[in-house]
PDB file of C-alpha atoms in Angstrom:
ATOM      1  CA  UNK R  11      72.976 121.595  87.130  1.00 96.00           C
ATOM      2  CA  UNK R  12      76.638 121.882  88.069  1.00 98.00           C
ATOM      3  CA  UNK R  13      79.576 119.661  87.159  1.00 99.00           C
ATOM      4  CA  UNK R  14      83.054 120.088  88.622  1.00 99.00           C
ATOM      5  CA  UNK R  15      86.054 118.791  86.685  1.00 99.00           C
ATOM      6  CA  UNK R  16      89.357 118.193  88.457  1.00 99.00           C
ATOM      7  CA  UNK R  17      92.357 117.668  86.189  1.00 98.00           C
ATOM      8  CA  UNK R  18      95.417 116.006  87.657  1.00 96.00           C
ATOM      9  CA  UNK R  19      97.801 117.945  85.422  1.00 89.00           C
ATOM     10  CA  UNK R  20      97.801 120.906  83.066  1.00 86.00           C
ATOM     11  CA  UNK R  21      99.397 119.375  79.988  1.00 88.00           C
ATOM     12  CA  UNK R  22      96.141 119.409  77.991  1.00 90.00           C
ATOM     13  CA  UNK R  23      97.011 116.323  76.016  1.00 94.00           C
ATOM     14  CA  UNK R  24      95.334 112.903  75.862  1.00 96.00           C
ATOM     15  CA  UNK R  25      93.421 112.831  79.149  1.00 98.00           C
ATOM     16  CA  UNK R  26      92.371 116.448  78.790  1.00 97.00           C
ATOM     17  CA  UNK R  27      91.139 115.744  75.255  1.00 97.00           C
ATOM     18  CA  UNK R  28      88.908 112.868  76.356  1.00 98.00           C
ATOM     19  CA  UNK R  29      87.546 114.911  79.250  1.00 98.00           C
ATOM     20  CA  UNK R  30      86.711 117.780  76.905  1.00 98.00           C
ATOM     21  CA  UNK R  31      84.932 115.354  74.583  1.00 98.00           C
ATOM     22  CA  UNK R  32      82.946 114.127  77.573  1.00 98.00           C
ATOM     23  CA  UNK R  33      82.156 117.684  78.632  1.00 98.00           C
ATOM     24  CA  UNK R  34      80.971 118.566  75.130  1.00 98.00           C
ATOM     25  CA  UNK R  35      78.565 115.623  75.090  1.00 98.00           C
ATOM     26  CA  UNK R  36      77.163 116.624  78.484  1.00 98.00           C
ATOM     27  CA  UNK R  37      76.587 120.176  77.286  1.00 97.00           C
ATOM     28  CA  UNK R  38      74.273 118.866  74.571  1.00 97.00           C
ATOM     29  CA  UNK R  39      71.648 117.832  77.120  1.00 96.00           C
ATOM     30  CA  UNK R  40      71.127 121.141  78.875  1.00 94.00           C
ATOM     31  CA  UNK R  41      72.966 124.218  80.054  1.00 95.00           C
ATOM     32  CA  UNK R  42      75.427 122.991  82.654  1.00 97.00           C
ATOM     33  CA  UNK R  43      77.614 125.119  84.876  1.00 98.00           C
ATOM     34  CA  UNK R  44      81.116 123.697  84.606  1.00 98.00           C
ATOM     35  CA  UNK R  45      83.886 124.427  87.094  1.00 98.00           C
ATOM     36  CA  UNK R  46      87.396 123.220  86.267  1.00 98.00           C
ATOM     37  CA  UNK R  47      90.471 122.939  88.460  1.00 98.00           C
ATOM     38  CA  UNK R  48      94.037 121.980  87.546  1.00 98.00           C
ATOM     39  CA  UNK R  49      95.797 120.302  90.452  1.00 98.00           C
ATOM     40  CA  UNK R  50      99.278 120.826  89.025  1.00 95.00           C
ATOM     41  CA  UNK R  51      98.933 124.603  89.292  1.00 96.00           C
ATOM     42  CA  UNK R  52      96.288 125.046  92.000  1.00 97.00           C
ATOM     43  CA  UNK R  53      97.151 122.278  94.445  1.00 98.00           C
ATOM     44  CA  UNK R  54     100.691 120.872  94.019  1.00 96.00           C
ATOM     45  CA  UNK R  55     100.914 119.782  97.658  1.00 96.00           C
ATOM     46  CA  UNK R  56     101.526 116.385  99.207  1.00 96.00           C
ATOM     47  CA  UNK R  57      99.643 115.202 102.262  1.00 97.00           C
ATOM     48  CA  UNK R  58     102.131 115.233 105.149  1.00 95.00           C
ATOM     49  CA  UNK R  59     100.277 112.689 107.267  1.00 96.00           C
ATOM     50  CA  UNK R  60      99.978 115.146 110.145  1.00 97.00           C
ATOM     51  CA  UNK R  61      96.449 113.907 111.033  1.00 97.00           C
ATOM     52  CA  UNK R  62      95.351 117.472 111.760  1.00 98.00           C
ATOM     53  CA  UNK R  63      92.229 117.070 109.606  1.00 98.00           C
ATOM     54  CA  UNK R  64      91.137 114.048 111.647  1.00 97.00           C
ATOM     55  CA  UNK R  65      92.086 115.272 115.109  1.00 96.00           C
ATOM     56  CA  UNK R  66      91.722 119.050 115.018  1.00 97.00           C
ATOM     57  CA  UNK R  67      89.567 119.839 111.975  1.00 97.00           C
ATOM     58  CA  UNK R  68      90.191 120.253 108.278  1.00 97.00           C
ATOM     59  CA  UNK R  69      90.873 123.971 108.754  1.00 97.00           C
ATOM     60  CA  UNK R  70      94.123 123.033 110.507  1.00 98.00           C
ATOM     61  CA  UNK R  71      95.501 121.267 107.432  1.00 98.00           C
ATOM     62  CA  UNK R  72      98.626 123.182 106.317  1.00 98.00           C
ATOM     63  CA  UNK R  73      97.173 123.271 102.786  1.00 98.00           C
ATOM     64  CA  UNK R  74      93.583 124.158 103.683  1.00 97.00           C
ATOM     65  CA  UNK R  75      93.601 127.643 102.168  1.00 97.00           C
ATOM     66  CA  UNK R  76      94.601 126.247  98.776  1.00 98.00           C
ATOM     67  CA  UNK R  77      92.266 123.280  99.036  1.00 98.00           C
ATOM     68  CA  UNK R  78      89.164 125.225 100.067  1.00 98.00           C
ATOM     69  CA  UNK R  79      88.286 126.769  96.649  1.00 98.00           C
ATOM     70  CA  UNK R  80      88.456 123.338  95.028  1.00 98.00           C
ATOM     71  CA  UNK R  81      86.349 121.787  97.789  1.00 98.00           C
ATOM     72  CA  UNK R  82      83.672 124.443  97.417  1.00 98.00           C
ATOM     73  CA  UNK R  83      83.109 123.414  93.813  1.00 99.00           C
ATOM     74  CA  UNK R  84      83.525 119.735  94.682  1.00 99.00           C
ATOM     75  CA  UNK R  85      80.807 119.814  97.333  1.00 98.00           C
ATOM     76  CA  UNK R  86      78.364 122.003  95.418  1.00 98.00           C
ATOM     77  CA  UNK R  87      78.354 119.881  92.257  1.00 98.00           C
ATOM     78  CA  UNK R  88      75.734 117.440  91.037  1.00 98.00           C
ATOM     79  CA  UNK R  89      78.533 115.572  89.306  1.00 99.00           C
ATOM     80  CA  UNK R  90      82.298 115.408  89.768  1.00 99.00           C
ATOM     81  CA  UNK R  91      84.760 114.337  87.079  1.00 99.00           C
ATOM     82  CA  UNK R  92      88.259 113.269  88.108  1.00 99.00           C
ATOM     83  CA  UNK R  93      90.777 112.698  85.338  1.00 99.00           C
ATOM     84  CA  UNK R  94      94.315 111.374  85.367  1.00 98.00           C
ATOM     85  CA  UNK R  95      96.797 109.905  82.921  1.00 98.00           C
ATOM     86  CA  UNK R  96      98.198 106.519  83.873  1.00 98.00           C
ATOM     87  CA  UNK R  97     101.488 106.847  85.728  1.00 97.00           C
ATOM     88  CA  UNK R  98     103.082 103.510  86.666  1.00 96.00           C
ATOM     89  CA  UNK R  99      99.709 101.735  86.478  1.00 96.00           C
ATOM     90  CA  UNK R 100      97.885 104.217  88.707  1.00 98.00           C
ATOM     91  CA  UNK R 101      96.841 107.853  89.105  1.00 98.00           C
ATOM     92  CA  UNK R 102      99.302 110.716  88.940  1.00 97.00           C
ATOM     93  CA  UNK R 103     100.962 111.948  92.113  1.00 96.00           C
ATOM     94  CA  UNK R 104      98.889 115.144  92.044  1.00 97.00           C
ATOM     95  CA  UNK R 105      95.617 113.206  91.956  1.00 98.00           C
ATOM     96  CA  UNK R 106      96.653 110.761  94.675  1.00 98.00           C
ATOM     97  CA  UNK R 107      97.724 113.578  96.968  1.00 98.00           C
ATOM     98  CA  UNK R 108      94.451 115.421  96.356  1.00 98.00           C
ATOM     99  CA  UNK R 109      92.454 112.307  97.229  1.00 99.00           C
ATOM    100  CA  UNK R 110      94.581 111.818 100.354  1.00 98.00           C
ATOM    101  CA  UNK R 111      93.547 115.300 101.482  1.00 98.00           C
ATOM    102  CA  UNK R 112      89.886 114.200 101.364  1.00 98.00           C
ATOM    103  CA  UNK R 113      90.299 111.327 103.818  1.00 98.00           C
ATOM    104  CA  UNK R 114      88.536 113.137 106.651  1.00 98.00           C
ATOM    105  CA  UNK R 115      85.371 113.247 104.509  1.00 98.00           C
ATOM    106  CA  UNK R 116      85.172 109.488 104.101  1.00 98.00           C
ATOM    107  CA  UNK R 117      82.168 107.671 105.563  1.00 98.00           C
ATOM    108  CA  UNK R 118      84.424 106.435 108.369  1.00 97.00           C
ATOM    109  CA  UNK R 119      84.980 109.968 109.627  1.00 98.00           C
ATOM    110  CA  UNK R 120      82.988 113.104 108.734  1.00 98.00           C
ATOM    111  CA  UNK R 121      81.238 112.482 105.393  1.00 98.00           C
ATOM    112  CA  UNK R 122      79.543 115.426 103.708  1.00 98.00           C
ATOM    113  CA  UNK R 123      75.840 115.041 102.988  1.00 97.00           C
ATOM    114  CA  UNK R 124      76.308 116.703  99.596  1.00 97.00           C
ATOM    115  CA  UNK R 125      78.454 113.802  98.424  1.00 98.00           C
ATOM    116  CA  UNK R 126      75.618 111.339  99.013  1.00 97.00           C
ATOM    117  CA  UNK R 127      73.665 113.151  96.311  1.00 97.00           C
ATOM    118  CA  UNK R 128      76.498 113.469  93.796  1.00 98.00           C
ATOM    119  CA  UNK R 129      77.590 111.340  90.845  1.00 98.00           C
ATOM    120  CA  UNK R 130      81.232 110.651  90.012  1.00 99.00           C
ATOM    121  CA  UNK R 131      83.119 109.930  86.804  1.00 99.00           C
ATOM    122  CA  UNK R 132      86.717 108.702  86.604  1.00 99.00           C
ATOM    123  CA  UNK R 133      88.518 109.308  83.302  1.00 99.00           C
ATOM    124  CA  UNK R 134      91.979 108.056  82.403  1.00 98.00           C
ATOM    125  CA  UNK R 135      94.164 107.553  79.345  1.00 98.00           C
ATOM    126  CA  UNK R 136      97.259 105.435  78.819  1.00 98.00           C
ATOM    127  CA  UNK R 137      99.818 104.611  76.167  1.00 94.00           C
ATOM    128  CA  UNK R 138      99.495 100.856  76.635  1.00 92.00           C
ATOM    129  CA  UNK R 139      97.452  99.904  79.682  1.00 94.00           C
ATOM    130  CA  UNK R 140      96.639 100.548  83.319  1.00 97.00           C
ATOM    131  CA  UNK R 141      93.389 102.485  82.944  1.00 98.00           C
ATOM    132  CA  UNK R 142      91.457  99.975  85.036  1.00 97.00           C
ATOM    133  CA  UNK R 143      93.862 100.340  87.978  1.00 98.00           C
ATOM    134  CA  UNK R 144      93.888 104.113  87.644  1.00 98.00           C
ATOM    135  CA  UNK R 145      90.120 104.445  87.447  1.00 99.00           C
ATOM    136  CA  UNK R 146      89.671 102.072  90.362  1.00 98.00           C
ATOM    137  CA  UNK R 147      91.695 104.385  92.614  1.00 99.00           C
ATOM    138  CA  UNK R 148      89.456 107.340  91.779  1.00 99.00           C
ATOM    139  CA  UNK R 149      86.288 105.249  91.977  1.00 99.00           C
ATOM    140  CA  UNK R 150      87.278 103.947  95.400  1.00 98.00           C
ATOM    141  CA  UNK R 151      87.380 107.511  96.656  1.00 99.00           C
ATOM    142  CA  UNK R 152      83.945 108.191  95.186  1.00 99.00           C
ATOM    143  CA  UNK R 153      82.619 105.117  96.981  1.00 98.00           C
ATOM    144  CA  UNK R 154      84.014 105.934 100.404  1.00 99.00           C
ATOM    145  CA  UNK R 155      83.152 109.621 100.106  1.00 99.00           C
ATOM    146  CA  UNK R 156      79.545 108.459  99.803  1.00 98.00           C
ATOM    147  CA  UNK R 157      78.790 109.285  96.171  1.00 98.00           C
ATOM    148  CA  UNK R 158      75.418 107.983  95.020  1.00 97.00           C
ATOM    149  CA  UNK R 159      76.899 106.457  91.862  1.00 98.00           C
ATOM    150  CA  UNK R 160      80.210 106.536  90.000  1.00 98.00           C
ATOM    151  CA  UNK R 161      81.415 105.440  86.582  1.00 99.00           C
ATOM    152  CA  UNK R 162      84.647 105.207  84.633  1.00 99.00           C
ATOM    153  CA  UNK R 163      86.078 105.709  81.174  1.00 98.00           C
ATOM    154  CA  UNK R 164      89.538 104.543  80.148  1.00 98.00           C
ATOM    155  CA  UNK R 165      90.993 105.181  76.691  1.00 98.00           C
ATOM    156  CA  UNK R 166      94.260 104.161  75.062  1.00 97.00           C
ATOM    157  CA  UNK R 167      96.246 106.890  73.324  1.00 95.00           C
ATOM    158  CA  UNK R 168      96.101 105.010  70.015  1.00 96.00           C
ATOM    159  CA  UNK R 169      92.284 104.923  70.126  1.00 96.00           C
ATOM    160  CA  UNK R 170      91.510 108.557  70.945  1.00 95.00           C
ATOM    161  CA  UNK R 171      90.675 109.530  67.360  1.00 94.00           C
ATOM    162  CA  UNK R 172      88.703 106.362  66.573  1.00 96.00           C
ATOM    163  CA  UNK R 173      84.942 106.373  66.064  1.00 97.00           C
ATOM    164  CA  UNK R 174      84.459 103.672  68.679  1.00 97.00           C
ATOM    165  CA  UNK R 175      85.961 105.999  71.272  1.00 97.00           C
ATOM    166  CA  UNK R 176      83.555 108.777  70.339  1.00 97.00           C
ATOM    167  CA  UNK R 177      80.665 106.338  70.766  1.00 98.00           C
ATOM    168  CA  UNK R 178      81.986 105.236  74.151  1.00 98.00           C
ATOM    169  CA  UNK R 179      82.224 108.847  75.288  1.00 98.00           C
ATOM    170  CA  UNK R 180      78.688 109.562  74.063  1.00 98.00           C
ATOM    171  CA  UNK R 181      77.353 106.510  75.907  1.00 98.00           C
ATOM    172  CA  UNK R 182      79.235 107.322  79.118  1.00 98.00           C
ATOM    173  CA  UNK R 183      78.101 110.960  79.074  1.00 98.00           C
ATOM    174  CA  UNK R 184      74.477 109.919  78.604  1.00 98.00           C
ATOM    175  CA  UNK R 185      74.618 107.531  81.549  1.00 98.00           C
ATOM    176  CA  UNK R 186      76.346 110.105  83.734  1.00 99.00           C
ATOM    177  CA  UNK R 187      73.789 112.783  82.850  1.00 98.00           C
ATOM    178  CA  UNK R 188      70.767 110.540  83.356  1.00 98.00           C
ATOM    179  CA  UNK R 189      72.067 109.455  86.740  1.00 98.00           C
ATOM    180  CA  UNK R 190      72.505 113.076  87.808  1.00 97.00           C
ATOM    181  CA  UNK R 191      68.890 113.719  86.816  1.00 96.00           C
ATOM    182  CA  UNK R 192      67.567 110.756  88.797  1.00 95.00           C
ATOM    183  CA  UNK R 193      70.102 110.550  91.635  1.00 92.00           C
ATOM    184  CA  UNK R 194      67.574 111.386  94.356  1.00 89.00           C
ATOM    185  CA  UNK R 195      65.563 108.288  93.423  1.00 91.00           C
ATOM    186  CA  UNK R 196      68.551 105.921  93.465  1.00 93.00           C
ATOM    187  CA  UNK R 197      69.472 104.060  96.631  1.00 92.00           C
ATOM    188  CA  UNK R 198      73.117 104.042  97.740  1.00 94.00           C
ATOM    189  CA  UNK R 199      75.026 100.843  97.130  1.00 96.00           C
ATOM    190  CA  UNK R 200      74.341  98.196  99.751  1.00 97.00           C
ATOM    191  CA  UNK R 201      78.003  98.122 100.752  1.00 97.00           C
ATOM    192  CA  UNK R 202      77.927 101.839 101.531  1.00 98.00           C
ATOM    193  CA  UNK R 203      74.849 101.384 103.713  1.00 97.00           C
ATOM    194  CA  UNK R 204      76.426  98.461 105.567  1.00 98.00           C
ATOM    195  CA  UNK R 205      79.714 100.314 105.997  1.00 98.00           C
ATOM    196  CA  UNK R 206      77.814 103.296 107.408  1.00 98.00           C
ATOM    197  CA  UNK R 207      76.184 101.039 110.008  1.00 97.00           C
ATOM    198  CA  UNK R 208      79.539  99.485 110.919  1.00 97.00           C
ATOM    199  CA  UNK R 209      81.079 102.912 111.387  1.00 97.00           C
ATOM    200  CA  UNK R 210      78.070 104.047 113.406  1.00 97.00           C
ATOM    201  CA  UNK R 211      78.867 101.380 116.006  1.00 96.00           C
ATOM    202  CA  UNK R 212      82.503 102.421 116.049  1.00 96.00           C
ATOM    203  CA  UNK R 213      81.641 106.112 116.404  1.00 96.00           C
ATOM    204  CA  UNK R 214      79.259 105.313 119.273  1.00 95.00           C
ATOM    205  CA  UNK R 215      82.173 103.832 121.202  1.00 93.00           C
ATOM    206  CA  UNK R 216      84.494 106.741 120.409  1.00 89.00           C
ATOM    207  CA  UNK R 217      85.444 109.543 122.786  1.00 91.00           C
ATOM    208  CA  UNK R 218      82.493 111.948 122.976  1.00 87.00           C
ATOM    209  CA  UNK R 219      84.892 114.858 122.541  1.00 90.00           C
ATOM    210  CA  UNK R 220      86.346 113.512 119.298  1.00 94.00           C
ATOM    211  CA  UNK R 221      85.505 115.482 116.159  1.00 97.00           C
ATOM    212  CA  UNK R 222      84.030 112.446 114.431  1.00 97.00           C
ATOM    213  CA  UNK R 223      81.703 111.691 117.367  1.00 97.00           C
ATOM    214  CA  UNK R 224      80.582 115.320 117.631  1.00 97.00           C
ATOM    215  CA  UNK R 225      79.996 115.481 113.886  1.00 98.00           C
ATOM    216  CA  UNK R 226      77.844 112.348 113.800  1.00 98.00           C
ATOM    217  CA  UNK R 227      75.930 113.579 116.854  1.00 96.00           C
ATOM    218  CA  UNK R 228      75.209 116.908 115.171  1.00 96.00           C
ATOM    219  CA  UNK R 229      73.801 115.156 112.093  1.00 96.00           C
ATOM    220  CA  UNK R 230      71.536 112.848 114.078  1.00 96.00           C
ATOM    221  CA  UNK R 231      73.151 109.784 112.523  1.00 97.00           C
ATOM    222  CA  UNK R 232      73.663 108.121 115.892  1.00 96.00           C
ATOM    223  CA  UNK R 233      69.916 108.433 116.482  1.00 94.00           C
ATOM    224  CA  UNK R 234      68.862 106.714 113.271  1.00 92.00           C
ATOM    225  CA  UNK R 235      68.989 109.422 110.617  1.00 95.00           C
ATOM    226  CA  UNK R 236      70.749 108.643 107.335  1.00 95.00           C
ATOM    227  CA  UNK R 237      72.911 111.026 105.246  1.00 96.00           C
ATOM    228  CA  UNK R 238      71.422 109.793 101.972  1.00 94.00           C
ATOM    229  CA  UNK R 239      67.827 110.592 102.929  1.00 86.00           C
ATOM    230  CA  UNK R 240      66.091 113.940 102.931  1.00 65.00           C
ATOM    231  CA  UNK R 241      64.801 114.465 106.461  1.00 56.00           C
TER     232      UNK R 241
END
């Protein structure tokens, strides 16, 4: 089993502490291969809005070479953990930019089959509030990337050392782990299935030379196959 952790900054303070607590609880269940990436040092790049990933392929993104090592661990993981402190009631700039770089992999474009068999966890911490907004941003990406299930954990700075927080982390880690074990038996959310069908109609009417149309054709999705089913 493999879990990839993507930190939005390298400060190793509150958010990092909660994520490490979560990781420790996961490691109690079985030997897990963890891969960790720090966006502040490995991927401090903003999406330029050039549309190259949509129109010409992700390899033409000006930041592709730096993004690729992170994506390899992202796409090969059974579970992905995204963590971010709350900045102005939302994720940090590093996390938002990273998620922007994944837009071409959304269900509306060229979703990766691996994501349909992965489980996501959004972790955030805040001094006073905003965890729900921050986690929702990361969870929205999990949803539209096709993740089978996703969860969240938000903790206030003043509660990090409290016993109730430890219990919340233990509970969240257990749910995350059990879902990874049983993910192949869980159906995707109904909204994801409906959105896939809506996009299928749109892709069918797209230019046959477009990357999205060619991608869907190559996967057999326009002929009735589904990315969340083993064929």
